[in-house]
Short mmCIF file of C-alpha atoms in Angstrom, two decimals:
data_model
loop_
_atom_site.label_atom_id
_atom_site.label_comp_id
_atom_site.label_asym_id
_atom_site.label_seq_id
_atom_site.Cartn_x
_atom_site.Cartn_y
_atom_site.Cartn_z
CA MET A 183 -7.29 -29.83 14.85
CA GLY A 184 -10.41 -28.60 16.64
CA LEU A 185 -13.52 -25.96 15.41
CA VAL A 186 -15.78 -24.27 18.09
CA ILE A 187 -18.66 -22.12 17.34
CA GLU A 188 -20.75 -19.94 19.61
CA VAL A 189 -23.05 -17.47 19.42
CA PHE A 190 -23.83 -15.51 22.90
CA ASP A 191 -27.33 -13.23 23.25
CA PRO A 192 -26.75 -11.33 24.62
CA SER A 193 -23.03 -10.63 24.43
CA PRO A 194 -21.15 -11.30 27.57
CA ASN A 195 -18.77 -8.41 26.24
CA ASP A 196 -18.79 -5.02 25.75
CA ALA A 197 -17.51 -2.56 23.60
CA ALA A 198 -14.18 -1.80 25.40
CA ASP A 199 -13.77 -5.49 25.91
CA LEU A 200 -13.58 -6.48 22.77
CA GLU A 201 -11.39 -3.53 22.07
CA ASN A 202 -9.18 -4.68 24.47
CA THR A 203 -9.37 -8.44 23.64
CA LYS A 204 -7.98 -7.09 20.28
CA LEU A 205 -5.35 -5.24 21.09
CA THR A 206 -3.88 -7.87 23.35
CA ASN A 207 -3.78 -10.21 20.64
CA GLN A 208 -3.20 -8.11 17.44
CA GLY A 209 -6.31 -8.55 15.68
CA ASN A 210 -7.20 -7.68 12.04
CA ASP A 211 -9.85 -5.72 11.81
CA LEU A 212 -12.70 -7.42 9.30
CA PRO A 213 -13.00 -6.66 6.01
CA GLY A 214 -16.26 -3.45 6.35
CA ALA A 215 -18.50 -5.91 4.60
CA LEU A 216 -18.49 -8.43 7.03
CA GLY A 217 -19.34 -5.99 10.10
CA PRO A 218 -17.95 -5.41 12.81
CA GLY A 219 -15.12 -7.60 14.33
CA PHE A 220 -11.54 -8.77 14.21
CA SER A 221 -9.63 -12.04 13.87
CA ALA A 222 -6.24 -13.01 15.40
CA ARG A 223 -4.18 -15.90 16.71
CA ARG A 224 -3.12 -16.54 20.45
CA LYS A 225 -1.92 -19.90 22.43
CA ASN A 226 -4.40 -21.24 25.14
CA ALA A 227 -3.60 -22.88 28.27
CA GLN A 228 -2.71 -25.88 26.87
CA HIS A 229 -0.03 -24.31 24.23
CA GLN A 230 -2.44 -24.94 21.42
CA SER A 231 -2.42 -22.54 18.25
CA ILE A 232 -6.23 -20.89 18.06
CA ALA A 233 -6.92 -18.70 15.22
CA PHE A 234 -10.37 -17.21 16.00
CA VAL A 235 -12.64 -14.54 14.92
CA TYR A 236 -14.54 -12.51 17.01
CA GLY A 237 -18.09 -10.67 14.92
CA TRP A 238 -20.95 -8.54 16.71
CA THR A 239 -23.77 -6.38 15.68
CA PRO A 240 -23.40 -3.15 15.47
CA ASP A 241 -25.54 -2.85 18.81
CA TYR A 242 -22.93 -5.27 20.70
CA GLU A 243 -25.93 -7.43 21.18
CA TRP A 244 -24.76 -11.23 19.56
CA LEU A 245 -21.55 -11.86 19.78
CA LEU A 246 -20.20 -14.37 17.20
CA THR A 247 -16.76 -16.33 18.17
CA ILE A 248 -15.09 -19.04 15.92
CA ASN A 249 -11.83 -20.78 17.32
CA ILE A 250 -10.08 -23.40 15.25
CA TYR A 251 -7.80 -25.23 17.53
CA LYS A 252 -4.31 -26.97 16.60
CA GLY A 253 -3.53 -29.06 18.97
CA ALA A 254 0.05 -30.68 19.90
CA PRO A 255 1.08 -34.13 18.55
CA GLY A 256 0.48 -37.04 21.38
CA ARG A 257 -2.10 -34.35 22.86
CA ASP A 258 -4.98 -35.21 20.45
CA SER A 259 -5.78 -38.51 18.65
CA LEU A 260 -6.35 -36.45 15.75
CA ALA A 261 -3.47 -34.14 16.08
CA GLY A 262 -1.22 -34.41 13.04
CA ARG A 263 -3.50 -35.88 10.54
CA ASP A 264 -4.39 -34.35 7.88
#
C-alpha cells in the first residue's frame, strides 16, 4: 500500500478539467461539509488499484489530492502485507 498527498498552489486543473476527471472515473461528490471535491477509484499504468480524493478551494486556486495505491503482489516488497 502507498499513500501520496499533494497540495497544488496554484491548481494545475480548472473547473472543466476536474469535472471531466470526475465523470471519467465515475467519482462521487464529497459531503458538503468537506467542501468541493470528489472521490473515485481507478487503475494506473502499472495496473495498481488507486482510491483517490480531489478537493479544491471554491475559487479553484488550490487543489489537494490524496492517492492510496494497492500494489500487485511481487511488484512491491510491501504488497500483500496487512
